[in-house]
Amino acid sequence: MRALLDWLDDRTGIRELLHEALYERIPGHARWRYVWGSTLVFAFTVQLITGVFLWMSYSPSSQTAWESVYYIQNEMWGGWLLRGIHHFMAQAMIVLLALHLLQVVIDGAYRAPREVNFWLGLILMKIVLGLSLTGYLLPWDQKGYWATRVATNLMSLVPFVGTDIQRVVVGGADYGHHTLTRFFALHAGVLPGLLIFFLVLHIAIFRRHGIHAKDPKKGVETTFWPDQVLKDSVACLAVLLVVLFFVVRPALFGAQVGEHPGHLLGAELGAPADPANQYSAARPEWYFLFLFQFLKYFPGDKEIYGALVIPGLLMLGLALMPIVGRWKLGHRFNVLYILMLLLGAGALTGVAWYDDNMARFETNVPVLATDAKRKESQGYLEAVADAEQQTHRALELASAPSGIPPAGAVSLMRRDPMTEGPRLFARYCASCHSHTNPQGVGIKAPESSAPNLYGFASRQWIARVLDPAHVGGPEMFGNTKHKEGDMVTFVRDTLAKEDKAQVAKVVAALSAEAALPEQAAADKRDAAQITEGRELVAKLSCTDCHKYNDEGSLGTAPDLTDYGSEEWLTEFISNPAHERFYGDRNDRMPAFADGDEPTRHTIWAHDLRLLVMWLRGDWYRAEGK
Amino acid sequence: MSDEIPLAPLPDKPATKYSTPQAPETPPRRGFFSGAASIAIGALIGVVPTAAGLATLFDPLRRKGSGAKLLRVASLDTLPTSGEPRAFPILADYVDAWNRLPNQPIGTVYLRRLPGTDKVEAFNATCPHAGCMVSFKPERNQFQCPCHTSAFEADGSRVMPCVSPRDLDGLKCEVRKEEGQPVVYVAFENFYSGMHEKKAKA
Ligand code: FES
């Protein structure tokens, strides 16, 4: 062993190197305040390690980025832990950077001969910010996608070459495969390379000048090893523990982790990015929130001041510290400057948070909260809730036994009735129809002038049509021209006198025509009653107006054969004034897809199908739900 | 190495305003406890992120291969009665990490109808040497591998000398009657190449 070491030392001088590295003088003894630099090196090392492993499983393209991250997070051994550490360590790094900078400024460690090293530090800070900005996009989820769009759009503000810069960074006019390949190359190649380069310089120069001892007379001189190393490693351990705390936080607060820890623990993964789906909950990472807030104060063409000019000047102020610090009061000014910066950023962050969340509180701060702002906050909180729902749904669909199709998870979302249905309903139907459950939750028409379609064709829904108390009410025909029509009169005057049990059988029979997936079990169970009910439809003289299988005829009222089935509903929405439905008794409902010319249709066939499936509650449900 | 050119001595460095502090000649008394504790903590904080990464790295080890499944390949009538092997693609659902693709070509089999019978032999078209794909050459009545010149008879046995450690991998197959038509089913699987025994990639 000894001989081997001698041999190695002979060739490399390793003993001396080690000696120099470990026995650097620390006048005034080891201290906790010197640990920040080391914790940053540690954090960066962790990012390198976890980053390289993530790299082995990540696939940068707009059809595989989200999918591969989903796979890492939810399917691979320890993937949630790996991603969680990488995600939260990135945030820890920002905090440590701020602390390191603060400590350097307060101690006046930027002064001669350490000016150059101070500037190197500022460069390193920029690189780290660049790393977190590029990393935010890589999972290609809604959050990262929309936040990065804002960040890259700000690039176009740079005079003269802004739009070109933006195009080069984004890899084209629009976001896509090359946005990801470029961001990934920056995140995993260019920026870490630069960071290592500048870090080596930073540390070499630091070593040249030695530690900037705060009070060298305070204690006995010691060396880096082992006293300061111990303090440094304890600090690194603390950093790691904090990070791990955030990774497993949900489990600590009693969440049931179960078989799929990735669903809950570690870094979040939102719904897959969808350029066609506006995401109102988009916010940058918390440490960029102050910039986000700052921008709000610069309307229109003044934006460039908020986005580039003022932040640039403030950075310049930082860079000038070593020079300003030469004057007697300079150092005090510098300390004040950095404190003001941090305080300002903190205050802006606080205001940004409050702007978004004020609607949660009963009473608000008078100056900050106006009615308009409260409304905005309300909107934001709803968007967040909606985003959470979509995140949840994306996870459910992606982990379905059919897997993710090659077109990517976003295609799962786009053809999911549960996701698209409410949007389509809001767009095409909600000017007249509401879709609210008995508790009043759901999509409310501003002026409801047609039946509430919640649970359409279900037993509850049909029962309301045949209920004298409801049929003419606002939830049914009350706001239509059928308010005093034959159906309402019939239900009130004739059907009301019939035996309730018989009516219930008719309800079951008519509802069974729709073959709703949610009711499949009930329909099977009550087969006997349904058969009886079918006979009763004619006996109770429904077929005087309606056609039902072989009885009755078309032309006066909607056909009850297959009532509410996918085909029936599609045809109905396509043209309610068809003789199979309301004919010329149709109220105001337009024909959405009448005729053979798809370009003339109000609604695409694809959307119509999703809308119909949603109205019928026909969508994938994970087992056990 | 005696013919080294002696280097000229470096001139003394001019004194700078800010000289580099040197490491002390003799290290101070080592604190054994501090040293040991530093090393222990250092190891611990290095292990955590590395372990998480290694877990994902070794994730493939716990995933099962697709295993053998009996698949409908061709109707018996498409096979020549001469005993000449014919290649057929194997179509099956294919799982590639997060993607699940229905009816993908996942491999190729050679089917051979034994002359004068309804019996069929099936071979995986993958060469047992190192995994290239063999092709049947009717003019020689042999399977040939394009990579390292392995050759196999029509019945799958090696033409010696041969670099392949074993004969072509036979697959279980059976002929079933479907609506009166005889149809060939093959239990398709892949095997590790390069070894004497036939080991399935399960
Ligand atoms: S792989 Fe066939 S001979 Fe080598």
PDB file of N, CA, C and O in Angstrom, chain A residues 19 23 25 42 53 56 64 67-68 71 75-77 79 81-82 112-113 208 223 225-227 229-230 233-234 236-237 401-402 404-406, chain B residues 18 20-25 27-28 30-31 34-35 37-38 41 44-45 49 52-59 62-63 97-101:
ATOM      1  N   HIS A  19      -2.140  17.728   0.615  1.00  0.00           N
ATOM      2  CA  HIS A  19      -1.708  18.520   1.753  1.00  0.00           C
ATOM      3  C   HIS A  19      -2.166  19.956   1.600  1.00  0.00           C
ATOM      4  O   HIS A  19      -2.705  20.572   2.516  1.00  0.00           O
ATOM      5  N   TYR A  23      -4.879  21.287   4.152  1.00  0.00           N
ATOM      6  CA  TYR A  23      -4.321  22.057   5.268  1.00  0.00           C
ATOM      7  C   TYR A  23      -4.236  23.536   4.969  1.00  0.00           C
ATOM      8  O   TYR A  23      -3.276  24.204   5.291  1.00  0.00           O
ATOM      9  N   ARG A  25      -4.857  27.240   5.630  1.00  0.00           N
ATOM     10  CA  ARG A  25      -4.949  27.913   6.926  1.00  0.00           C
ATOM     11  C   ARG A  25      -6.325  28.545   7.138  1.00  0.00           C
ATOM     12  O   ARG A  25      -6.879  29.143   6.228  1.00  0.00           O
ATOM     13  N   PHE A  42     -21.465  21.172  -2.718  1.00  0.00           N
ATOM     14  CA  PHE A  42     -22.163  19.913  -2.451  1.00  0.00           C
ATOM     15  C   PHE A  42     -23.459  19.832  -3.251  1.00  0.00           C
ATOM     16  O   PHE A  42     -23.738  18.840  -3.925  1.00  0.00           O
ATOM     17  N   PHE A  53     -28.069  10.547 -13.821  1.00  0.00           N
ATOM     18  CA  PHE A  53     -28.969   9.387 -13.767  1.00  0.00           C
ATOM     19  C   PHE A  53     -30.317   9.702 -14.421  1.00  0.00           C
ATOM     20  O   PHE A  53     -30.893   8.863 -15.120  1.00  0.00           O
ATOM     21  N   MET A  56     -30.246   9.364 -18.098  1.00  0.00           N
ATOM     22  CA  MET A  56     -30.288   8.006 -18.645  1.00  0.00           C
ATOM     23  C   MET A  56     -31.720   7.565 -18.943  1.00  0.00           C
ATOM     24  O   MET A  56     -31.918   6.579 -19.653  1.00  0.00           O
ATOM     25  N   THR A  64     -42.338  12.651 -26.029  1.00  0.00           N
ATOM     26  CA  THR A  64     -41.782  11.684 -25.086  1.00  0.00           C
ATOM     27  C   THR A  64     -41.275  12.312 -23.785  1.00  0.00           C
ATOM     28  O   THR A  64     -41.009  11.583 -22.840  1.00  0.00           O
ATOM     29  N   GLU A  67     -43.770  11.893 -21.030  1.00  0.00           N
ATOM     30  CA  GLU A  67     -43.970  10.455 -20.878  1.00  0.00           C
ATOM     31  C   GLU A  67     -42.784   9.819 -20.165  1.00  0.00           C
ATOM     32  O   GLU A  67     -42.960   8.991 -19.273  1.00  0.00           O
ATOM     33  N   SER A  68     -41.566  10.225 -20.557  1.00  0.00           N
ATOM     34  CA  SER A  68     -40.413   9.612 -19.899  1.00  0.00           C
ATOM     35  C   SER A  68     -40.310  10.082 -18.453  1.00  0.00           C
ATOM     36  O   SER A  68     -39.934   9.302 -17.577  1.00  0.00           O
ATOM     37  N   TYR A  71     -42.695   8.161 -16.525  1.00  0.00           N
ATOM     38  CA  TYR A  71     -42.192   6.805 -16.322  1.00  0.00           C
ATOM     39  C   TYR A  71     -41.153   6.768 -15.202  1.00  0.00           C
ATOM     40  O   TYR A  71     -41.175   5.888 -14.347  1.00  0.00           O
ATOM     41  N   GLU A  75     -42.961   4.734 -12.486  1.00  0.00           N
ATOM     42  CA  GLU A  75     -42.760   3.323 -12.803  1.00  0.00           C
ATOM     43  C   GLU A  75     -41.389   2.805 -12.383  1.00  0.00           C
ATOM     44  O   GLU A  75     -41.234   1.626 -12.120  1.00  0.00           O
ATOM     45  N   MET A  76     -40.396   3.690 -12.382  1.00  0.00           N
ATOM     46  CA  MET A  76     -39.052   3.178 -12.134  1.00  0.00           C
ATOM     47  C   MET A  76     -38.738   3.158 -10.643  1.00  0.00           C
ATOM     48  O   MET A  76     -39.158   4.025  -9.892  1.00  0.00           O
ATOM     49  N   TRP A  77     -37.968   2.160 -10.297  1.00  0.00           N
ATOM     50  CA  TRP A  77     -37.461   2.050  -8.935  1.00  0.00           C
ATOM     51  C   TRP A  77     -36.818   3.350  -8.471  1.00  0.00           C
ATOM     52  O   TRP A  77     -35.881   3.837  -9.122  1.00  0.00           O
ATOM     53  N   GLY A  79     -37.433   6.258  -8.726  1.00  0.00           N
ATOM     54  CA  GLY A  79     -37.465   7.401  -9.634  1.00  0.00           C
ATOM     55  C   GLY A  79     -37.974   8.661  -8.959  1.00  0.00           C
ATOM     56  O   GLY A  79     -37.446   9.753  -9.149  1.00  0.00           O
ATOM     57  N   LEU A  81     -37.708   9.440  -5.899  1.00  0.00           N
ATOM     58  CA  LEU A  81     -36.687   9.960  -4.988  1.00  0.00           C
ATOM     59  C   LEU A  81     -35.625  10.731  -5.776  1.00  0.00           C
ATOM     60  O   LEU A  81     -35.237  11.845  -5.417  1.00  0.00           O
ATOM     61  N   LEU A  82     -35.218  10.138  -6.880  1.00  0.00           N
ATOM     62  CA  LEU A  82     -34.195  10.761  -7.716  1.00  0.00           C
ATOM     63  C   LEU A  82     -34.670  12.122  -8.219  1.00  0.00           C
ATOM     64  O   LEU A  82     -33.977  13.135  -8.098  1.00  0.00           O
ATOM     65  N   ALA A 112     -10.574  44.131  -2.272  1.00  0.00           N
ATOM     66  CA  ALA A 112      -9.273  43.720  -2.772  1.00  0.00           C
ATOM     67  C   ALA A 112      -8.625  42.764  -1.783  1.00  0.00           C
ATOM     68  O   ALA A 112      -8.739  42.946  -0.569  1.00  0.00           O
ATOM     69  N   PRO A 113      -7.995  41.699  -2.237  1.00  0.00           N
ATOM     70  CA  PRO A 113      -7.752  41.365  -3.650  1.00  0.00           C
ATOM     71  C   PRO A 113      -8.820  40.447  -4.233  1.00  0.00           C
ATOM     72  O   PRO A 113      -8.555  39.756  -5.195  1.00  0.00           O
ATOM     73  N   ARG A 208      -6.091  30.868  -3.619  1.00  0.00           N
ATOM     74  CA  ARG A 208      -4.925  31.763  -3.724  1.00  0.00           C
ATOM     75  C   ARG A 208      -4.970  32.815  -2.627  1.00  0.00           C
ATOM     76  O   ARG A 208      -3.959  33.123  -1.999  1.00  0.00           O
ATOM     77  N   THR A 223      -6.690  24.481  10.490  1.00  0.00           N
ATOM     78  CA  THR A 223      -6.648  24.218   9.055  1.00  0.00           C
ATOM     79  C   THR A 223      -7.995  23.676   8.627  1.00  0.00           C
ATOM     80  O   THR A 223      -8.829  23.286   9.434  1.00  0.00           O
ATOM     81  N   TRP A 225      -8.803  20.895   7.088  1.00  0.00           N
ATOM     82  CA  TRP A 225      -9.010  19.539   7.604  1.00  0.00           C
ATOM     83  C   TRP A 225      -8.473  19.456   9.008  1.00  0.00           C
ATOM     84  O   TRP A 225      -7.391  19.941   9.242  1.00  0.00           O
ATOM     85  N   PRO A 226      -9.154  18.895   9.951  1.00  0.00           N
ATOM     86  CA  PRO A 226     -10.506  18.363   9.803  1.00  0.00           C
ATOM     87  C   PRO A 226     -11.581  19.291  10.377  1.00  0.00           C
ATOM     88  O   PRO A 226     -12.759  18.993  10.176  1.00  0.00           O
ATOM     89  N   ASP A 227     -11.185  20.378  11.023  1.00  0.00           N
ATOM     90  CA  ASP A 227     -12.199  21.130  11.770  1.00  0.00           C
ATOM     91  C   ASP A 227     -13.247  21.763  10.872  1.00  0.00           C
ATOM     92  O   ASP A 227     -14.445  21.606  11.074  1.00  0.00           O
ATOM     93  N   VAL A 229     -13.791  21.086   7.748  1.00  0.00           N
ATOM     94  CA  VAL A 229     -14.456  20.050   6.945  1.00  0.00           C
ATOM     95  C   VAL A 229     -15.627  19.473   7.721  1.00  0.00           C
ATOM     96  O   VAL A 229     -16.705  19.249   7.157  1.00  0.00           O
ATOM     97  N   LEU A 230     -15.434  19.244   8.989  1.00  0.00           N
ATOM     98  CA  LEU A 230     -16.531  18.687   9.782  1.00  0.00           C
ATOM     99  C   LEU A 230     -17.714  19.634   9.780  1.00  0.00           C
ATOM    100  O   LEU A 230     -18.861  19.226   9.547  1.00  0.00           O
ATOM    101  N   SER A 233     -19.364  19.512   6.415  1.00  0.00           N
ATOM    102  CA  SER A 233     -20.149  18.320   6.097  1.00  0.00           C
ATOM    103  C   SER A 233     -21.421  18.269   6.922  1.00  0.00           C
ATOM    104  O   SER A 233     -22.448  17.795   6.442  1.00  0.00           O
ATOM    105  N   VAL A 234     -21.353  18.771   8.135  1.00  0.00           N
ATOM    106  CA  VAL A 234     -22.600  18.825   8.919  1.00  0.00           C
ATOM    107  C   VAL A 234     -23.596  19.749   8.219  1.00  0.00           C
ATOM    108  O   VAL A 234     -24.787  19.431   8.096  1.00  0.00           O
ATOM    109  N   CYS A 236     -23.740  20.387   5.021  1.00  0.00           N
ATOM    110  CA  CYS A 236     -24.246  19.697   3.827  1.00  0.00           C
ATOM    111  C   CYS A 236     -25.304  18.674   4.206  1.00  0.00           C
ATOM    112  O   CYS A 236     -26.327  18.529   3.521  1.00  0.00           O
ATOM    113  N   LEU A 237     -25.041  17.969   5.308  1.00  0.00           N
ATOM    114  CA  LEU A 237     -26.020  16.989   5.770  1.00  0.00           C
ATOM    115  C   LEU A 237     -27.343  17.681   6.070  1.00  0.00           C
ATOM    116  O   LEU A 237     -28.425  17.191   5.700  1.00  0.00           O
ATOM    117  N   PRO A 401     -54.282   0.441 -18.250  1.00  0.00           N
ATOM    118  CA  PRO A 401     -53.617  -0.728 -18.839  1.00  0.00           C
ATOM    119  C   PRO A 401     -53.282  -0.543 -20.318  1.00  0.00           C
ATOM    120  O   PRO A 401     -52.375  -1.193 -20.830  1.00  0.00           O
ATOM    121  N   SER A 402     -53.980   0.347 -21.003  1.00  0.00           N
ATOM    122  CA  SER A 402     -53.694   0.502 -22.430  1.00  0.00           C
ATOM    123  C   SER A 402     -52.427   1.316 -22.685  1.00  0.00           C
ATOM    124  O   SER A 402     -51.998   1.438 -23.836  1.00  0.00           O
ATOM    125  N   ILE A 404     -49.571   4.529 -22.806  1.00  0.00           N
ATOM    126  CA  ILE A 404     -49.581   5.827 -23.480  1.00  0.00           C
ATOM    127  C   ILE A 404     -49.340   5.590 -24.969  1.00  0.00           C
ATOM    128  O   ILE A 404     -48.406   4.890 -25.326  1.00  0.00           O
ATOM    129  N   PRO A 405     -50.170   6.152 -25.834  1.00  0.00           N
ATOM    130  CA  PRO A 405     -49.952   5.934 -27.272  1.00  0.00           C
ATOM    131  C   PRO A 405     -48.712   6.686 -27.753  1.00  0.00           C
ATOM    132  O   PRO A 405     -48.268   7.624 -27.090  1.00  0.00           O
ATOM    133  N   PRO A 406     -48.179   6.297 -28.902  1.00  0.00           N
ATOM    134  CA  PRO A 406     -46.961   6.950 -29.395  1.00  0.00           C
ATOM    135  C   PRO A 406     -47.137   8.454 -29.603  1.00  0.00           C
ATOM    136  O   PRO A 406     -46.169   9.195 -29.542  1.00  0.00           O
TER     137      PRO A 406
ATOM    138  N   TYR B  18      -0.486  40.968  -2.829  1.00  0.00           N
ATOM    139  CA  TYR B  18      -1.295  39.961  -2.143  1.00  0.00           C
ATOM    140  C   TYR B  18      -0.701  38.590  -2.390  1.00  0.00           C
ATOM    141  O   TYR B  18      -0.984  37.954  -3.385  1.00  0.00           O
ATOM    142  N   THR B  20       0.132  34.592  -1.895  1.00  0.00           N
ATOM    143  CA  THR B  20      -0.698  33.441  -1.581  1.00  0.00           C
ATOM    144  C   THR B  20      -0.315  32.883  -0.230  1.00  0.00           C
ATOM    145  O   THR B  20       0.861  32.617   0.016  1.00  0.00           O
ATOM    146  N   PRO B  21      -1.280  32.676   0.636  1.00  0.00           N
ATOM    147  CA  PRO B  21      -0.919  32.054   1.912  1.00  0.00           C
ATOM    148  C   PRO B  21      -0.571  30.590   1.695  1.00  0.00           C
ATOM    149  O   PRO B  21      -1.230  29.902   0.940  1.00  0.00           O
ATOM    150  N   GLN B  22       0.506  30.178   2.291  1.00  0.00           N
ATOM    151  CA  GLN B  22       0.942  28.795   2.118  1.00  0.00           C
ATOM    152  C   GLN B  22       0.309  27.910   3.180  1.00  0.00           C
ATOM    153  O   GLN B  22      -0.020  28.360   4.274  1.00  0.00           O
ATOM    154  N   ALA B  23       0.177  26.676   2.784  1.00  0.00           N
ATOM    155  CA  ALA B  23      -0.258  25.718   3.785  1.00  0.00           C
ATOM    156  C   ALA B  23       0.856  25.568   4.794  1.00  0.00           C
ATOM    157  O   ALA B  23       2.035  25.647   4.439  1.00  0.00           O
ATOM    158  N   PRO B  24       0.483  25.389   6.046  1.00  0.00           N
ATOM    159  CA  PRO B  24       1.537  25.262   7.058  1.00  0.00           C
ATOM    160  C   PRO B  24       2.366  24.012   6.801  1.00  0.00           C
ATOM    161  O   PRO B  24       1.871  23.033   6.265  1.00  0.00           O
ATOM    162  N   GLU B  25       3.653  24.086   7.154  1.00  0.00           N
ATOM    163  CA  GLU B  25       4.550  22.959   6.910  1.00  0.00           C
ATOM    164  C   GLU B  25       4.087  21.706   7.624  1.00  0.00           C
ATOM    165  O   GLU B  25       3.964  20.647   7.037  1.00  0.00           O
ATOM    166  N   PRO B  27       1.159  19.940   9.612  1.00  0.00           N
ATOM    167  CA  PRO B  27      -0.253  20.054   9.958  1.00  0.00           C
ATOM    168  C   PRO B  27      -0.431  20.074  11.464  1.00  0.00           C
ATOM    169  O   PRO B  27       0.352  19.446  12.185  1.00  0.00           O
ATOM    170  N   PRO B  28      -1.441  20.771  11.926  1.00  0.00           N
ATOM    171  CA  PRO B  28      -1.665  20.791  13.373  1.00  0.00           C
ATOM    172  C   PRO B  28      -2.116  19.419  13.838  1.00  0.00           C
ATOM    173  O   PRO B  28      -2.442  18.570  13.022  1.00  0.00           O
ATOM    174  N   ARG B  30      -4.049  16.354  14.570  1.00  0.00           N
ATOM    175  CA  ARG B  30      -5.314  16.005  13.950  1.00  0.00           C
ATOM    176  C   ARG B  30      -6.344  15.687  14.999  1.00  0.00           C
ATOM    177  O   ARG B  30      -6.078  14.969  15.931  1.00  0.00           O
ATOM    178  N   GLY B  31      -7.538  16.206  14.795  1.00  0.00           N
ATOM    179  CA  GLY B  31      -8.628  15.799  15.652  1.00  0.00           C
ATOM    180  C   GLY B  31      -9.190  14.522  15.073  1.00  0.00           C
ATOM    181  O   GLY B  31      -9.775  14.548  14.006  1.00  0.00           O
ATOM    182  N   SER B  34     -13.033  14.586  14.700  1.00  0.00           N
ATOM    183  CA  SER B  34     -13.521  15.433  13.612  1.00  0.00           C
ATOM    184  C   SER B  34     -13.320  14.763  12.269  1.00  0.00           C
ATOM    185  O   SER B  34     -14.202  14.750  11.418  1.00  0.00           O
ATOM    186  N   GLY B  35     -12.131  14.199  12.086  1.00  0.00           N
ATOM    187  CA  GLY B  35     -11.824  13.560  10.811  1.00  0.00           C
ATOM    188  C   GLY B  35     -12.765  12.417  10.527  1.00  0.00           C
ATOM    189  O   GLY B  35     -13.363  12.339   9.453  1.00  0.00           O
ATOM    190  N   ALA B  37     -15.662  11.747  11.820  1.00  0.00           N
ATOM    191  CA  ALA B  37     -17.044  12.199  11.643  1.00  0.00           C
ATOM    192  C   ALA B  37     -17.239  12.802  10.256  1.00  0.00           C
ATOM    193  O   ALA B  37     -18.242  12.542   9.586  1.00  0.00           O
ATOM    194  N   SER B  38     -16.261  13.595   9.795  1.00  0.00           N
ATOM    195  CA  SER B  38     -16.388  14.200   8.467  1.00  0.00           C
ATOM    196  C   SER B  38     -16.510  13.137   7.406  1.00  0.00           C
ATOM    197  O   SER B  38     -17.341  13.224   6.503  1.00  0.00           O
ATOM    198  N   ILE B  41     -19.950  11.404   7.580  1.00  0.00           N
ATOM    199  CA  ILE B  41     -21.029  12.241   7.040  1.00  0.00           C
ATOM    200  C   ILE B  41     -20.881  12.395   5.535  1.00  0.00           C
ATOM    201  O   ILE B  41     -21.842  12.287   4.777  1.00  0.00           O
ATOM    202  N   LEU B  44     -22.171   9.420   3.834  1.00  0.00           N
ATOM    203  CA  LEU B  44     -23.636   9.346   3.925  1.00  0.00           C
ATOM    204  C   LEU B  44     -24.303  10.271   2.904  1.00  0.00           C
ATOM    205  O   LEU B  44     -25.190   9.855   2.142  1.00  0.00           O
ATOM    206  N   ILE B  45     -23.842  11.518   2.849  1.00  0.00           N
ATOM    207  CA  ILE B  45     -24.534  12.454   1.963  1.00  0.00           C
ATOM    208  C   ILE B  45     -24.208  12.174   0.503  1.00  0.00           C
ATOM    209  O   ILE B  45     -24.937  12.589  -0.384  1.00  0.00           O
ATOM    210  N   PRO B  49     -28.001  10.471  -2.869  1.00  0.00           N
ATOM    211  CA  PRO B  49     -28.380  10.727  -4.272  1.00  0.00           C
ATOM    212  C   PRO B  49     -27.894   9.624  -5.212  1.00  0.00           C
ATOM    213  O   PRO B  49     -28.578   9.286  -6.167  1.00  0.00           O
ATOM    214  N   ALA B  52     -30.295   6.640  -5.067  1.00  0.00           N
ATOM    215  CA  ALA B  52     -31.543   6.883  -5.810  1.00  0.00           C
ATOM    216  C   ALA B  52     -31.290   6.702  -7.302  1.00  0.00           C
ATOM    217  O   ALA B  52     -32.095   6.098  -8.018  1.00  0.00           O
ATOM    218  N   GLY B  53     -30.149   7.200  -7.763  1.00  0.00           N
ATOM    219  CA  GLY B  53     -29.827   7.069  -9.182  1.00  0.00           C
ATOM    220  C   GLY B  53     -29.595   5.617  -9.573  1.00  0.00           C
ATOM    221  O   GLY B  53     -30.091   5.156 -10.598  1.00  0.00           O
ATOM    222  N   LEU B  54     -28.870   4.891  -8.730  1.00  0.00           N
ATOM    223  CA  LEU B  54     -28.582   3.499  -9.061  1.00  0.00           C
ATOM    224  C   LEU B  54     -29.863   2.672  -9.115  1.00  0.00           C
ATOM    225  O   LEU B  54     -29.985   1.763  -9.939  1.00  0.00           O
ATOM    226  N   ALA B  55     -30.819   3.018  -8.258  1.00  0.00           N
ATOM    227  CA  ALA B  55     -32.091   2.276  -8.280  1.00  0.00           C
ATOM    228  C   ALA B  55     -32.729   2.391  -9.658  1.00  0.00           C
ATOM    229  O   ALA B  55     -33.153   1.389 -10.242  1.00  0.00           O
ATOM    230  N   THR B  56     -32.777   3.610 -10.203  1.00  0.00           N
ATOM    231  CA  THR B  56     -33.385   3.747 -11.533  1.00  0.00           C
ATOM    232  C   THR B  56     -32.512   3.080 -12.588  1.00  0.00           C
ATOM    233  O   THR B  56     -33.014   2.504 -13.542  1.00  0.00           O
ATOM    234  N   LEU B  57     -31.201   3.134 -12.372  1.00  0.00           N
ATOM    235  CA  LEU B  57     -30.304   2.511 -13.350  1.00  0.00           C
ATOM    236  C   LEU B  57     -30.573   1.013 -13.461  1.00  0.00           C
ATOM    237  O   LEU B  57     -30.590   0.448 -14.538  1.00  0.00           O
ATOM    238  N   PHE B  58     -30.799   0.382 -12.299  1.00  0.00           N
ATOM    239  CA  PHE B  58     -30.986  -1.065 -12.301  1.00  0.00           C
ATOM    240  C   PHE B  58     -32.445  -1.467 -12.433  1.00  0.00           C
ATOM    241  O   PHE B  58     -32.775  -2.649 -12.341  1.00  0.00           O
ATOM    242  N   ASP B  59     -33.306  -0.505 -12.655  1.00  0.00           N
ATOM    243  CA  ASP B  59     -34.728  -0.797 -12.815  1.00  0.00           C
ATOM    244  C   ASP B  59     -35.002  -1.881 -13.869  1.00  0.00           C
ATOM    245  O   ASP B  59     -35.862  -2.734 -13.666  1.00  0.00           O
ATOM    246  N   ARG B  62     -35.571  -5.715 -12.961  1.00  0.00           N
ATOM    247  CA  ARG B  62     -36.742  -6.320 -12.339  1.00  0.00           C
ATOM    248  C   ARG B  62     -37.894  -6.448 -13.335  1.00  0.00           C
ATOM    249  O   ARG B  62     -38.952  -6.924 -13.009  1.00  0.00           O
ATOM    250  N   ARG B  63     -37.689  -5.955 -14.553  1.00  0.00           N
ATOM    251  CA  ARG B  63     -38.791  -6.048 -15.523  1.00  0.00           C
ATOM    252  C   ARG B  63     -38.716  -7.368 -16.269  1.00  0.00           C
ATOM    253  O   ARG B  63     -37.665  -7.770 -16.724  1.00  0.00           O
ATOM    254  N   ALA B  97     -41.238   0.741 -22.715  1.00  0.00           N
ATOM    255  CA  ALA B  97     -41.350   1.646 -21.558  1.00  0.00           C
ATOM    256  C   ALA B  97     -42.780   2.138 -21.427  1.00  0.00           C
ATOM    257  O   ALA B  97     -43.677   1.359 -21.153  1.00  0.00           O
ATOM    258  N   TRP B  98     -43.032   3.428 -21.683  1.00  0.00           N
ATOM    259  CA  TRP B  98     -44.373   3.948 -21.445  1.00  0.00           C
ATOM    260  C   TRP B  98     -45.329   3.703 -22.612  1.00  0.00           C
ATOM    261  O   TRP B  98     -46.518   3.900 -22.484  1.00  0.00           O
ATOM    262  N   ASN B  99     -44.823   3.311 -23.755  1.00  0.00           N
ATOM    263  CA  ASN B  99     -45.707   3.082 -24.900  1.00  0.00           C
ATOM    264  C   ASN B  99     -46.197   1.642 -24.936  1.00  0.00           C
ATOM    265  O   ASN B  99     -45.444   0.719 -24.648  1.00  0.00           O
ATOM    266  N   ARG B 100     -47.464   1.480 -25.311  1.00  0.00           N
ATOM    267  CA  ARG B 100     -47.986   0.140 -25.524  1.00  0.00           C
ATOM    268  C   ARG B 100     -48.523   0.117 -26.948  1.00  0.00           C
ATOM    269  O   ARG B 100     -49.450   0.847 -27.259  1.00  0.00           O
ATOM    270  N   LEU B 101     -47.905  -0.652 -27.802  1.00  0.00           N
ATOM    271  CA  LEU B 101     -48.257  -0.596 -29.216  1.00  0.00           C
ATOM    272  C   LEU B 101     -48.892  -1.914 -29.636  1.00  0.00           C
ATOM    273  O   LEU B 101     -48.258  -2.964 -29.531  1.00  0.00           O
TER     274      LEU B 101
END
